[in-house]
Amino acid sequence: MTGQVRTVDGRVAGRRGQETRQKLLDCLREMLSTSPYRDVKVIDVARMAGTSPATFYQYFPDVEGAVLEIAEEMAKDSVELKELVDGKSWAGKSGTTTSEELVDGFLAFWRKNDAILRVVTLGAAEGDKRFFKIRMTVLNSVAKPLADAVKDLQAKGQADKAQDAAAVAGSLISLLASAAEHQKAFTSWGVKIKDLKPTLAPLVYLGVTGKKAPR
Amino acid sequence: MTGQVRTVDGRVAGRRGQETRQKLLDCLREMLSTSPYRDVKVIDVARMAGTSPATFYQYFPDVEGAVLEIAEEMAKDSVELKELVDGKSWAGKSGTTTSEELVDGFLAFWRKNDAILRVVTLGAAEGDKRFFKIRMTVLNSVAKPLADAVKDLQAKGQADKAQDAAAVAGSLISLLASAAEHQKAFTSWGVKIKDLKPTLAPLVYLGVTGKKAPR
DNA sequence: ACTTGTCCTGTCATGCCGTCAGCTTACCGC
DNA sequence: GCGGTAAGCTGACGGCATGACAGGACAAGT
């Protein structure tokens, strides 16, 4: 699957080279979570990795290129998010559980990949196709099975057929993504983090089924 | 209200100085909407404004400082968003209209200030208090009156009292903000922009009233 | 030990950053 | 109109990040 790892000038990287490369990626990830994206410099990353800027440029064209690498790694991990929706039931009480677990799982994933997702989101918003595609991969991993679930319910007459399934799923995933991104904002509105799930989960349930959540 | 405009070294700016300053801000705003934030350089802004980098540094400590200025201007404009909720009715049919106008108005404001809001959002997510506060100002201009509306309905027994009003309002505003930020994403899900309002508006209505939207 | 290919770094040209001294311009009182 | 004063602008400079290259260090096989 993973093609040969190559340096910028075309050589194939050996064992030691891959280690160095990985160390650079790790340090970059670390830097991203501690300083503003705009201020992340190659020289800092190199220093932290105990190597020189020249080495960095051997493996990556620039900071953005390395960030893309990290982002793609994360996008691969995001397949695990499918499990939050696939094969789950939306009927009655179990629907409540499904929506709660979806909210929980999604927020956890976002929090885990906080820093890199911030940069991906920015890149996507700025119109960069590569970042946009990565963001899509992550969100689609939930949005697609969710849209399928809505279509299923519509077919069984258990959900509002007038709603576009993909639009519903997209809106709900956006809601989750945005809530995940700005958890700090909620506290300033006097909302405790623990209030977030009880609020989001019913919204998801409502969006999917078109019915008020049972209690 | 607005104190004297001052240069970095303390001089008060006169007519000509203010013009230059404003031209720099305009050019920066332009640059932000055409190139990635990370790549916006002082020298480019200065060149576009037909002046020198040194002049830029006379009015702003750095790029971020100037961006903050633009953002604060925008935050002032955001008071107009209050009107989208204040004094509106959520009962029956008129509730549907209210939610639709809220969605429309909010999306329009966000689209108008696209570029600067992107940077504000990034800064806030990275933990910068100044950007965070500005983002709060914008979102609060809708979230506060919306929370009041929910409390009102709760008091009248027309909404679910178990929900925290502020949390509901916060989640809904986050939903709108996120949808506004990533309109392009929706099209890749096969969702037409015009499908967005019919999807978001009922979600808002549902969130506020806890009832399924009438049609 | 020698060869081969990978890996790292010293060094250099280039370009942006951020500051300062000093020159020019506008305004004001006389 | 004349000089004084403060505002406005820029050339120039040290400093640092970028990105390219060539050559030295190193590991592995022979």
CSV table of N, CA and C in Angstrom, one decimal, chain B residues 56 64 84 124 131 141 146 151 181 194 196 201 208:
chain,number,residue,atom,x,y,z
B,56,PHE,N,4.7,50.4,7.2
B,56,PHE,CA,3.8,49.4,7.9
B,56,PHE,C,4.1,49.3,9.4
B,64,GLU,N,-0.2,40.3,12.5
B,64,GLU,CA,-1.2,39.9,13.4
B,64,GLU,C,-1.9,41.1,14.0
B,84,LEU,N,-31.7,39.7,14.0
B,84,LEU,CA,-32.2,38.5,13.4
B,84,LEU,C,-33.0,37.7,14.4
B,124,ALA,N,-8.5,31.9,17.4
B,124,ALA,CA,-9.3,31.5,18.6
B,124,ALA,C,-9.0,30.1,18.9
B,131,PHE,N,-8.3,37.0,19.7
B,131,PHE,CA,-9.1,36.5,18.6
B,131,PHE,C,-10.3,35.8,19.2
B,141,SER,N,-23.5,37.9,19.6
B,141,SER,CA,-24.5,38.9,19.1
B,141,SER,C,-25.8,38.1,18.7
B,146,LEU,N,-30.7,34.6,21.4
B,146,LEU,CA,-31.3,33.3,21.1
B,146,LEU,C,-31.5,32.5,22.4
B,151,LYS,N,-35.2,30.7,26.8
B,151,LYS,CA,-35.6,30.8,28.2
B,151,LYS,C,-37.1,31.3,28.3
B,181,GLU,N,-18.9,28.3,7.3
B,181,GLU,CA,-17.5,28.2,7.0
B,181,GLU,C,-17.2,27.2,5.9
B,194,LYS,N,-28.8,25.6,-2.1
B,194,LYS,CA,-30.2,26.0,-1.8
B,194,LYS,C,-30.8,24.9,-0.9
B,196,LEU,N,-29.4,23.9,1.7
B,196,LEU,CA,-28.8,24.2,3.0
B,196,LEU,C,-29.8,24.8,3.9
B,201,ALA,N,-32.7,25.4,8.8
B,201,ALA,CA,-33.8,26.1,9.5
B,201,ALA,C,-34.6,25.2,10.4
B,208,VAL,N,-34.6,25.1,19.2
B,208,VAL,CA,-35.2,26.2,20.1
B,208,VAL,C,-36.5,25.7,20.7
